[in-house]
Amino acid sequence: MRKILCLIMVFLYALLWIATRDPVGAFLSLLVLVLGAALLMAVLVYLIANAPAWSRALGGVSREEHLKQLQARGEALLLDYEVIAALTVEDLGTSCLIHFLDIGESRILCLYGQEYYEFEPIEDDPEFNQPRRFPTRTFSLLLHRKKNKVLNVYPGDAVLEPAVCDPIKTPDNLNALGFKLKDGEVVTGTNLAAIEKVLNAST
């Protein structure tokens, strides 16, 4: 695939050079074309990814109603968890928040995504200040059965203050502990102390 793309780039550059008779101008034109194509692709991916939500909104179906429909049809599964302790870290590479939750029996539940920032405490904005809302001692996780994707998180009442590690630039070192950093994954045979040690070595 890379070879094909390289050949296409070379071919386009040659055409632009012939058309403009200016190697620098041809290169700049090619650069503009590549950036434009990348932007168009990003827009198309975004539109395709969000098309189901927009179609539901146009049909007057709220997100909450849609999730209830998935549960009623058996397409989504609601899982209840009890949390013993929690560890939280920011992934600077993806601007995501990672929660490592000890759910007992040497099992760690990993919640990974930007949406988890909405539960974080806000203390520097009087208009939007809020206390920490997650993690909590008990909570529920709604999973799509077929896609094994986290659809929603329902926090409990008793907020659990997590241990916090410094932000990391790359979570690759966690692979050795069995983490793929997939939202909703459960890894067995490890603990928060081992995770914290790896995270501290990554900063």
Short mmCIF file of C-alpha atoms in Angstrom, two decimals:
data_model
loop_
_atom_site.label_atom_id
_atom_site.label_comp_id
_atom_site.label_asym_id
_atom_site.label_seq_id
_atom_site.Cartn_x
_atom_site.Cartn_y
_atom_site.Cartn_z
CA MET A 1 0.00 0.00 0.00
CA ARG A 2 2.82 2.39 0.88
CA LYS A 3 4.56 1.67 -2.42
CA ILE A 4 1.37 2.41 -4.33
CA LEU A 5 0.90 5.70 -2.48
CA CYS A 6 4.52 6.65 -3.14
CA LEU A 7 4.13 5.91 -6.84
CA ILE A 8 0.94 7.99 -6.98
CA MET A 9 2.71 10.90 -5.25
CA VAL A 10 5.64 10.70 -7.64
CA PHE A 11 3.29 10.54 -10.62
CA LEU A 12 1.29 13.55 -9.43
CA TYR A 13 4.46 15.50 -8.75
CA ALA A 14 5.71 14.74 -12.23
CA LEU A 15 2.42 15.92 -13.75
CA LEU A 16 2.47 19.11 -11.70
CA TRP A 17 6.12 19.75 -12.64
CA ILE A 18 5.29 19.36 -16.31
CA ALA A 19 2.24 21.61 -15.96
CA THR A 20 3.97 24.37 -13.96
CA ARG A 21 7.56 23.92 -15.20
CA ASP A 22 8.57 24.81 -11.66
CA PRO A 23 9.83 22.04 -9.32
CA VAL A 24 9.25 24.12 -6.17
CA GLY A 25 5.79 25.19 -7.30
CA ALA A 26 4.95 21.61 -8.19
CA PHE A 27 6.00 20.45 -4.71
CA LEU A 28 3.93 23.14 -2.99
CA SER A 29 0.93 22.30 -5.17
CA LEU A 30 1.30 18.62 -4.28
CA LEU A 31 1.52 19.52 -0.59
CA VAL A 32 -1.72 21.51 -0.81
CA LEU A 33 -3.43 18.61 -2.58
CA VAL A 34 -2.29 16.11 0.06
CA LEU A 35 -3.40 18.33 2.96
CA GLY A 36 -6.73 18.96 1.26
CA ALA A 37 -7.29 15.25 0.71
CA ALA A 38 -6.39 14.48 4.34
CA LEU A 39 -8.83 17.12 5.58
CA LEU A 40 -11.59 15.80 3.33
CA MET A 41 -10.96 12.25 4.54
CA ALA A 42 -11.12 13.37 8.18
CA VAL A 43 -14.44 15.13 7.55
CA LEU A 44 -15.88 12.06 5.79
CA VAL A 45 -14.80 9.75 8.63
CA TYR A 46 -16.39 12.08 11.17
CA LEU A 47 -19.64 12.28 9.19
CA ILE A 48 -19.84 8.51 8.75
CA ALA A 49 -19.06 7.85 12.42
CA ASN A 50 -21.73 10.24 13.64
CA ALA A 51 -24.39 9.44 11.04
CA PRO A 52 -26.35 7.06 13.34
CA ALA A 53 -26.59 9.70 16.08
CA TRP A 54 -27.78 12.35 13.63
CA SER A 55 -30.37 10.03 12.10
CA ARG A 56 -31.72 9.25 15.59
CA ALA A 57 -31.88 12.95 16.44
CA LEU A 58 -33.78 13.68 13.23
CA GLY A 59 -36.20 10.91 14.15
CA GLY A 60 -36.77 12.42 17.59
CA VAL A 61 -35.04 9.58 19.48
CA SER A 62 -32.79 10.75 22.31
CA ARG A 63 -29.56 9.00 23.19
CA GLU A 64 -31.07 7.72 26.45
CA GLU A 65 -34.06 6.26 24.60
CA HIS A 66 -31.76 4.65 22.06
CA LEU A 67 -29.73 2.97 24.82
CA LYS A 68 -32.92 1.67 26.44
CA GLN A 69 -34.02 0.26 23.07
CA LEU A 70 -30.68 -1.56 22.70
CA GLN A 71 -31.14 -3.11 26.15
CA ALA A 72 -34.73 -4.10 25.42
CA ARG A 73 -33.62 -5.84 22.20
CA GLY A 74 -30.79 -7.62 24.01
CA GLU A 75 -28.14 -5.83 21.97
CA ALA A 76 -26.66 -4.12 25.03
CA LEU A 77 -25.69 -5.63 28.38
CA LEU A 78 -25.68 -3.74 31.69
CA LEU A 79 -22.84 -4.85 33.97
CA ASP A 80 -22.59 -3.88 37.65
CA TYR A 81 -19.20 -3.40 39.29
CA GLU A 82 -17.85 -2.88 42.80
CA VAL A 83 -14.55 -1.01 42.98
CA ILE A 84 -11.95 -1.61 45.67
CA ALA A 85 -9.47 1.07 44.59
CA ALA A 86 -8.74 3.20 41.55
CA LEU A 87 -5.81 4.73 39.69
CA THR A 88 -6.16 7.52 37.15
CA VAL A 89 -3.75 8.93 34.57
CA GLU A 90 -3.91 11.17 31.52
CA ASP A 91 -2.58 9.97 28.17
CA LEU A 92 -1.10 13.08 26.57
CA GLY A 93 -0.65 11.25 23.25
CA THR A 94 -4.40 10.89 22.73
CA SER A 95 -5.77 13.48 25.19
CA CYS A 96 -7.66 10.67 26.90
CA LEU A 97 -8.25 9.87 30.55
CA ILE A 98 -7.51 6.36 31.79
CA HIS A 99 -9.16 4.82 34.85
CA PHE A 100 -7.70 1.58 36.20
CA LEU A 101 -10.28 0.10 38.56
CA ASP A 102 -9.56 -2.79 40.93
CA ILE A 103 -12.72 -4.91 40.77
CA GLY A 104 -11.36 -7.75 42.90
CA GLU A 105 -10.00 -11.25 42.25
CA SER A 106 -6.82 -9.79 40.66
CA ARG A 107 -8.92 -8.12 37.95
CA ILE A 108 -8.41 -4.59 36.67
CA LEU A 109 -11.06 -2.85 34.60
CA CYS A 110 -9.68 -0.24 32.21
CA LEU A 111 -11.85 2.69 31.13
CA TYR A 112 -10.19 4.76 28.43
CA GLY A 113 -11.51 7.79 26.58
CA GLN A 114 -12.05 11.54 26.43
CA GLU A 115 -15.64 11.24 27.63
CA TYR A 116 -14.46 10.41 31.16
CA TYR A 117 -13.26 13.99 31.64
CA GLU A 118 -16.89 15.03 32.15
CA PHE A 119 -16.80 13.28 35.54
CA GLU A 120 -13.61 15.04 36.70
CA PRO A 121 -13.71 17.78 39.36
CA ILE A 122 -13.71 21.39 38.17
CA GLU A 123 -12.48 23.92 40.71
CA ASP A 124 -11.23 26.90 38.69
CA ASP A 125 -14.42 27.97 36.89
CA PRO A 126 -17.18 29.34 39.18
CA GLU A 127 -19.79 28.89 36.44
CA PHE A 128 -19.03 25.22 35.83
CA ASN A 129 -17.47 24.02 39.10
CA GLN A 130 -18.36 20.46 40.05
CA PRO A 131 -17.10 17.82 42.48
CA ARG A 132 -15.62 14.54 41.32
CA ARG A 133 -18.37 12.25 40.04
CA PHE A 134 -16.36 9.15 39.09
CA PRO A 135 -14.99 6.63 39.91
CA THR A 136 -17.50 5.46 42.48
CA ARG A 137 -17.60 2.47 44.81
CA THR A 138 -20.30 0.91 42.66
CA PHE A 139 -21.30 1.73 39.09
CA SER A 140 -22.81 0.20 35.99
CA LEU A 141 -21.34 -0.16 32.53
CA LEU A 142 -23.48 -0.55 29.42
CA LEU A 143 -21.75 -2.65 26.76
CA HIS A 144 -22.73 -3.37 23.18
CA ARG A 145 -22.85 -7.17 22.99
CA LYS A 146 -21.64 -7.58 19.41
CA LYS A 147 -19.09 -4.77 19.27
CA ASN A 148 -18.01 -5.15 22.92
CA LYS A 149 -18.03 -1.35 23.08
CA VAL A 150 -18.77 0.81 26.11
CA LEU A 151 -21.99 2.68 25.39
CA ASN A 152 -22.46 4.45 28.70
CA VAL A 153 -21.31 4.65 32.31
CA TYR A 154 -23.73 5.08 35.19
CA PRO A 155 -21.82 6.24 38.31
CA GLY A 156 -22.99 5.31 41.80
CA ASP A 157 -23.39 7.63 44.78
CA ALA A 158 -20.24 6.97 46.84
CA VAL A 159 -17.36 8.71 45.06
CA LEU A 160 -13.97 7.01 45.32
CA GLU A 161 -10.95 9.32 45.20
CA PRO A 162 -8.43 7.65 42.86
CA ALA A 163 -4.68 7.64 43.14
CA VAL A 164 -3.34 9.92 40.39
CA CYS A 165 -0.16 9.44 38.38
CA ASP A 166 1.59 12.13 36.37
CA PRO A 167 0.43 12.37 32.74
CA ILE A 168 2.19 10.02 30.34
CA LYS A 169 3.21 10.57 26.72
CA THR A 170 2.83 6.94 25.68
CA PRO A 171 1.12 3.97 27.38
CA ASP A 172 3.11 1.35 25.47
CA ASN A 173 4.81 0.05 28.63
CA LEU A 174 1.43 -1.15 29.87
CA ASN A 175 1.35 -3.76 27.11
CA ALA A 176 3.68 -5.92 29.19
CA LEU A 177 0.94 -6.17 31.84
CA GLY A 178 -1.59 -7.29 29.24
CA PHE A 179 -3.33 -3.98 28.58
CA LYS A 180 -4.38 -3.05 25.07
CA LEU A 181 -5.97 0.10 26.50
CA LYS A 182 -9.35 -0.72 25.04
CA ASP A 183 -12.24 1.01 26.75
CA GLY A 184 -13.97 -1.56 28.96
CA GLU A 185 -11.27 -4.24 28.87
CA VAL A 186 -10.65 -6.40 31.94
CA VAL A 187 -7.12 -7.66 32.60
CA THR A 188 -6.44 -10.41 35.13
CA GLY A 189 -3.32 -11.28 37.08
CA THR A 190 -2.13 -7.76 37.85
CA ASN A 191 -2.76 -5.00 40.41
CA LEU A 192 -2.72 -1.24 40.78
CA ALA A 193 0.74 -1.23 42.37
CA ALA A 194 2.25 -2.88 39.29
CA ILE A 195 0.41 -0.46 37.00
CA GLU A 196 1.55 2.56 39.02
CA LYS A 197 5.16 1.35 38.87
CA VAL A 198 4.99 1.09 35.07
CA LEU A 199 3.30 4.48 34.75
CA ASN A 200 5.88 6.20 36.93
CA ALA A 201 8.64 4.69 34.79
CA SER A 202 6.93 6.08 31.67
CA THR A 203 6.98 9.73 32.72
#
